mmCIF file of C-alpha atoms and ligand atoms in Angstrom:
data_model
loop_
_atom_site.group_PDB
_atom_site.id
_atom_site.type_symbol
_atom_site.label_atom_id
_atom_site.label_comp_id
_atom_site.label_asym_id
_atom_site.label_seq_id
_atom_site.Cartn_x
_atom_site.Cartn_y
_atom_site.Cartn_z
ATOM 1 C CA UNK A 1 5.533 80.359 -45.066
ATOM 2 C CA UNK A 2 5.586 78.669 -41.617
ATOM 3 C CA UNK A 3 5.593 74.981 -41.682
ATOM 4 C CA UNK A 4 3.234 73.102 -39.373
ATOM 5 C CA UNK A 5 6.155 71.862 -37.410
ATOM 6 C CA UNK A 6 7.404 75.496 -37.018
ATOM 7 C CA UNK A 7 4.054 76.668 -35.999
ATOM 8 C CA UNK A 8 3.842 73.947 -33.354
ATOM 9 C CA UNK A 9 7.259 74.747 -31.953
ATOM 10 C CA UNK A 10 6.527 78.505 -31.946
ATOM 11 C CA UNK A 11 3.340 77.849 -29.977
ATOM 12 C CA UNK A 12 5.138 75.889 -27.408
ATOM 13 C CA UNK A 13 7.344 78.965 -26.886
ATOM 14 C CA UNK A 14 4.412 81.228 -26.830
ATOM 15 C CA UNK A 15 2.843 79.144 -24.158
ATOM 16 C CA UNK A 16 5.583 80.107 -21.799
ATOM 17 C CA UNK A 17 4.295 83.682 -21.628
ATOM 18 C CA UNK A 18 0.936 85.284 -20.547
ATOM 19 C CA UNK A 19 -1.456 85.464 -23.512
ATOM 20 C CA UNK A 20 -1.032 89.234 -23.896
ATOM 21 C CA UNK A 21 2.737 88.833 -24.038
ATOM 22 C CA UNK A 22 3.167 86.623 -27.176
ATOM 23 C CA UNK A 23 5.644 88.893 -28.554
ATOM 24 C CA UNK A 24 8.153 87.827 -25.906
ATOM 25 C CA UNK A 25 8.580 84.566 -28.028
ATOM 26 C CA UNK A 26 9.867 86.413 -31.061
ATOM 27 C CA UNK A 27 13.582 85.487 -30.684
ATOM 28 C CA UNK A 28 12.591 81.844 -30.134
ATOM 29 C CA UNK A 29 10.284 82.097 -33.219
ATOM 30 C CA UNK A 30 12.906 83.559 -35.347
ATOM 31 C CA UNK A 31 15.491 80.930 -34.281
ATOM 32 C CA UNK A 32 13.052 78.218 -35.133
ATOM 33 C CA UNK A 33 12.440 79.632 -38.549
ATOM 34 C CA UNK A 34 16.130 79.960 -39.162
ATOM 35 C CA UNK A 35 16.841 76.465 -38.088
ATOM 36 C CA UNK A 36 14.304 75.285 -40.586
ATOM 37 C CA UNK A 37 14.928 77.518 -43.545
ATOM 38 C CA UNK A 38 18.640 78.640 -42.991
ATOM 39 C CA UNK A 39 17.776 82.299 -42.987
ATOM 40 C CA UNK A 40 14.861 84.633 -42.031
ATOM 41 C CA UNK A 41 13.477 85.966 -45.313
ATOM 42 C CA UNK A 42 11.147 89.072 -45.491
ATOM 43 C CA UNK A 43 8.281 86.567 -46.011
ATOM 44 C CA UNK A 44 9.203 84.623 -42.991
ATOM 45 C CA UNK A 45 9.488 87.840 -40.934
ATOM 46 C CA UNK A 46 5.958 88.760 -42.027
ATOM 47 C CA UNK A 47 4.719 85.301 -41.080
ATOM 48 C CA UNK A 48 6.244 85.524 -37.631
ATOM 49 C CA UNK A 49 4.751 89.054 -37.107
ATOM 50 C CA UNK A 50 1.324 87.756 -38.136
ATOM 51 C CA UNK A 51 1.616 84.724 -35.913
ATOM 52 C CA UNK A 52 2.602 86.700 -32.885
ATOM 53 C CA UNK A 53 0.384 89.725 -33.535
ATOM 54 C CA UNK A 54 3.331 92.121 -33.967
ATOM 55 C CA UNK A 55 4.039 94.980 -36.341
ATOM 56 C CA UNK A 56 6.401 93.568 -39.058
ATOM 57 C CA UNK A 57 8.790 96.309 -38.487
ATOM 58 C CA UNK A 58 9.171 95.257 -34.828
ATOM 59 C CA UNK A 59 10.155 91.756 -35.990
ATOM 60 C CA UNK A 60 12.479 93.275 -38.604
ATOM 61 C CA UNK A 61 14.230 95.320 -35.866
ATOM 62 C CA UNK A 62 14.833 92.172 -33.906
ATOM 63 C CA UNK A 63 16.221 90.321 -36.917
ATOM 64 C CA UNK A 64 18.587 93.118 -37.939
ATOM 65 C CA UNK A 65 19.671 93.907 -34.427
ATOM 66 C CA UNK A 66 20.978 90.389 -33.502
ATOM 67 C CA UNK A 67 24.071 89.130 -35.442
ATOM 68 C CA UNK A 68 22.940 85.520 -35.268
ATOM 69 C CA UNK A 69 19.896 86.021 -37.623
ATOM 70 C CA UNK A 70 20.667 85.584 -41.261
ATOM 71 C CA UNK A 71 18.959 88.090 -43.439
ATOM 72 C CA UNK A 72 19.892 86.295 -46.599
ATOM 73 C CA UNK A 73 20.994 82.700 -47.264
ATOM 74 C CA UNK A 74 24.358 81.594 -45.880
ATOM 75 C CA UNK A 75 26.738 78.817 -46.587
ATOM 76 C CA UNK A 76 26.766 75.619 -44.516
ATOM 77 C CA UNK A 77 29.384 77.127 -42.161
ATOM 78 C CA UNK A 78 28.911 80.699 -41.084
ATOM 79 C CA UNK A 79 32.142 82.163 -39.740
ATOM 80 C CA UNK A 80 31.702 85.212 -37.679
ATOM 81 C CA UNK A 81 35.115 86.837 -36.971
ATOM 82 C CA UNK A 82 35.084 89.417 -34.196
ATOM 83 C CA UNK A 83 36.648 92.654 -35.126
ATOM 84 C CA UNK A 84 35.530 94.752 -32.380
ATOM 85 C CA UNK A 85 38.157 96.747 -30.506
ATOM 86 C CA UNK A 86 39.743 94.264 -28.142
ATOM 87 C CA UNK A 87 40.004 91.594 -30.807
ATOM 88 C CA UNK A 88 41.172 94.160 -33.272
ATOM 89 C CA UNK A 89 43.983 95.059 -31.067
ATOM 90 C CA UNK A 90 44.965 91.494 -30.873
ATOM 91 C CA UNK A 91 44.647 90.207 -34.449
ATOM 92 C CA UNK A 92 40.936 90.083 -35.278
ATOM 93 C CA UNK A 93 41.338 92.224 -38.351
ATOM 94 C CA UNK A 94 44.141 90.018 -39.415
ATOM 95 C CA UNK A 95 42.278 86.886 -38.863
ATOM 96 C CA UNK A 96 39.342 88.194 -40.856
ATOM 97 C CA UNK A 97 41.792 89.134 -43.656
ATOM 98 C CA UNK A 98 43.561 85.850 -43.540
ATOM 99 C CA UNK A 99 40.247 83.940 -43.943
ATOM 100 C CA UNK A 100 39.082 86.294 -46.677
ATOM 101 C CA UNK A 101 42.155 85.460 -48.744
ATOM 102 C CA UNK A 102 42.202 81.773 -47.814
ATOM 103 C CA UNK A 103 38.633 81.246 -48.813
ATOM 104 C CA UNK A 104 38.652 83.692 -51.770
ATOM 105 C CA UNK A 105 35.605 85.735 -50.588
ATOM 106 C CA UNK A 106 35.220 89.111 -49.165
ATOM 107 C CA UNK A 107 33.559 89.775 -45.791
ATOM 108 C CA UNK A 108 29.908 89.162 -46.088
ATOM 109 C CA UNK A 109 30.303 86.757 -48.988
ATOM 110 C CA UNK A 110 29.768 82.932 -49.415
ATOM 111 C CA UNK A 111 32.119 80.672 -51.220
ATOM 112 C CA UNK A 112 30.967 79.462 -54.599
ATOM 113 C CA UNK A 113 30.711 75.917 -53.313
ATOM 114 C CA UNK A 114 28.271 77.162 -50.580
ATOM 115 C CA UNK A 115 30.415 75.758 -47.737
ATOM 116 C CA UNK A 116 31.510 79.069 -46.041
ATOM 117 C CA UNK A 117 30.129 82.396 -45.337
ATOM 118 C CA UNK A 118 32.464 84.899 -43.838
ATOM 119 C CA UNK A 119 31.279 87.730 -41.769
ATOM 120 C CA UNK A 120 32.571 90.367 -39.344
ATOM 121 C CA UNK A 121 30.998 90.143 -35.862
ATOM 122 C CA UNK A 122 30.241 92.214 -32.875
ATOM 123 C CA UNK A 123 31.953 91.344 -29.570
ATOM 124 C CA UNK A 124 31.554 87.596 -28.779
ATOM 125 C CA UNK A 125 32.204 88.044 -25.047
ATOM 126 C CA UNK A 126 35.531 86.349 -25.414
ATOM 127 C CA UNK A 127 37.824 89.332 -25.611
ATOM 128 C CA UNK A 128 40.564 87.780 -23.633
ATOM 129 C CA UNK A 129 40.766 84.956 -26.069
ATOM 130 C CA UNK A 130 41.190 87.163 -29.203
ATOM 131 C CA UNK A 131 41.115 86.694 -31.990
ATOM 132 C CA UNK A 132 37.654 85.176 -31.328
ATOM 133 C CA UNK A 133 35.443 83.572 -34.042
ATOM 134 C CA UNK A 134 32.008 81.911 -33.896
ATOM 135 C CA UNK A 135 30.912 78.991 -36.161
ATOM 136 C CA UNK A 136 27.191 78.781 -36.965
ATOM 137 C CA UNK A 137 26.310 80.859 -34.091
ATOM 138 C CA UNK A 138 27.132 78.181 -31.555
ATOM 139 C CA UNK A 139 30.827 77.111 -31.536
ATOM 140 C CA UNK A 140 33.209 79.605 -30.115
ATOM 141 C CA UNK A 141 36.889 79.357 -31.268
ATOM 142 C CA UNK A 142 39.634 81.228 -29.375
ATOM 143 C CA UNK A 143 43.057 82.448 -30.310
ATOM 144 C CA UNK A 144 42.382 82.176 -33.953
ATOM 145 C CA UNK A 145 45.701 82.930 -35.663
ATOM 146 C CA UNK A 146 46.876 81.442 -38.900
ATOM 147 C CA UNK A 147 47.572 77.878 -37.844
ATOM 148 C CA UNK A 148 44.370 77.495 -35.929
ATOM 149 C CA UNK A 149 42.364 79.085 -38.752
ATOM 150 C CA UNK A 150 43.913 76.653 -41.221
ATOM 151 C CA UNK A 151 43.017 73.645 -38.912
ATOM 152 C CA UNK A 152 39.500 74.888 -38.513
ATOM 153 C CA UNK A 153 38.920 75.319 -42.231
ATOM 154 C CA UNK A 154 40.392 71.909 -42.868
ATOM 155 C CA UNK A 155 38.091 70.303 -40.344
ATOM 156 C CA UNK A 156 34.885 72.059 -41.474
ATOM 157 C CA UNK A 157 35.728 71.255 -45.103
ATOM 158 C CA UNK A 158 36.053 67.646 -44.200
ATOM 159 C CA UNK A 159 32.753 67.889 -42.350
ATOM 160 C CA UNK A 160 31.081 69.464 -45.286
ATOM 161 C CA UNK A 161 32.339 66.579 -47.572
ATOM 162 C CA UNK A 162 30.666 64.116 -45.253
ATOM 163 C CA UNK A 163 27.463 66.195 -45.420
ATOM 164 C CA UNK A 164 27.469 67.323 -41.790
ATOM 165 C CA UNK A 165 26.909 70.546 -39.903
ATOM 166 C CA UNK A 166 28.035 71.924 -36.642
HETATM 167 S S1 FES B 1 35.924 92.162 -28.703
HETATM 168 FE FE1 FES B 1 36.200 90.305 -29.764
HETATM 169 S S2 FES B 1 35.195 88.905 -28.339
HETATM 170 FE FE2 FES B 1 35.119 90.796 -27.359
#
């Protein structure tokens, strides 16, 4: 379930901690698995647990606590729209609804072409820039009202057509 390359990378992370604290590398290990496989399947969670000597339920708790881990396959671009209170008061819900209608998918769904997955997100730490949105857990986008959402979707569609990711 873990590739040789993933094992090597995880072991590099494990080496940063004392031997009896291998579990401290769990987030790094899960990130490596997700980078490689696109999501963290139950089998991958088990493999990480075995590799780090952790109870599988402890790994599962980490996977389900952090929004960045995908518990099922996602599209090429995962759009996490913040709908927590500060964003909600400044158009977060409206942004999520706008994207839902524009992409033709409900929150939590992936477009049939596999390009976009739309999700609600917890606070992204950018409350003053609401509505805030995160692309693929890395690119933070601010003030995402209709015009900027249109531009972002166009940009990402063009990127997908070229075969790239962000
Ligand atoms: S509430 Fe949306 S970024 Fe904080």
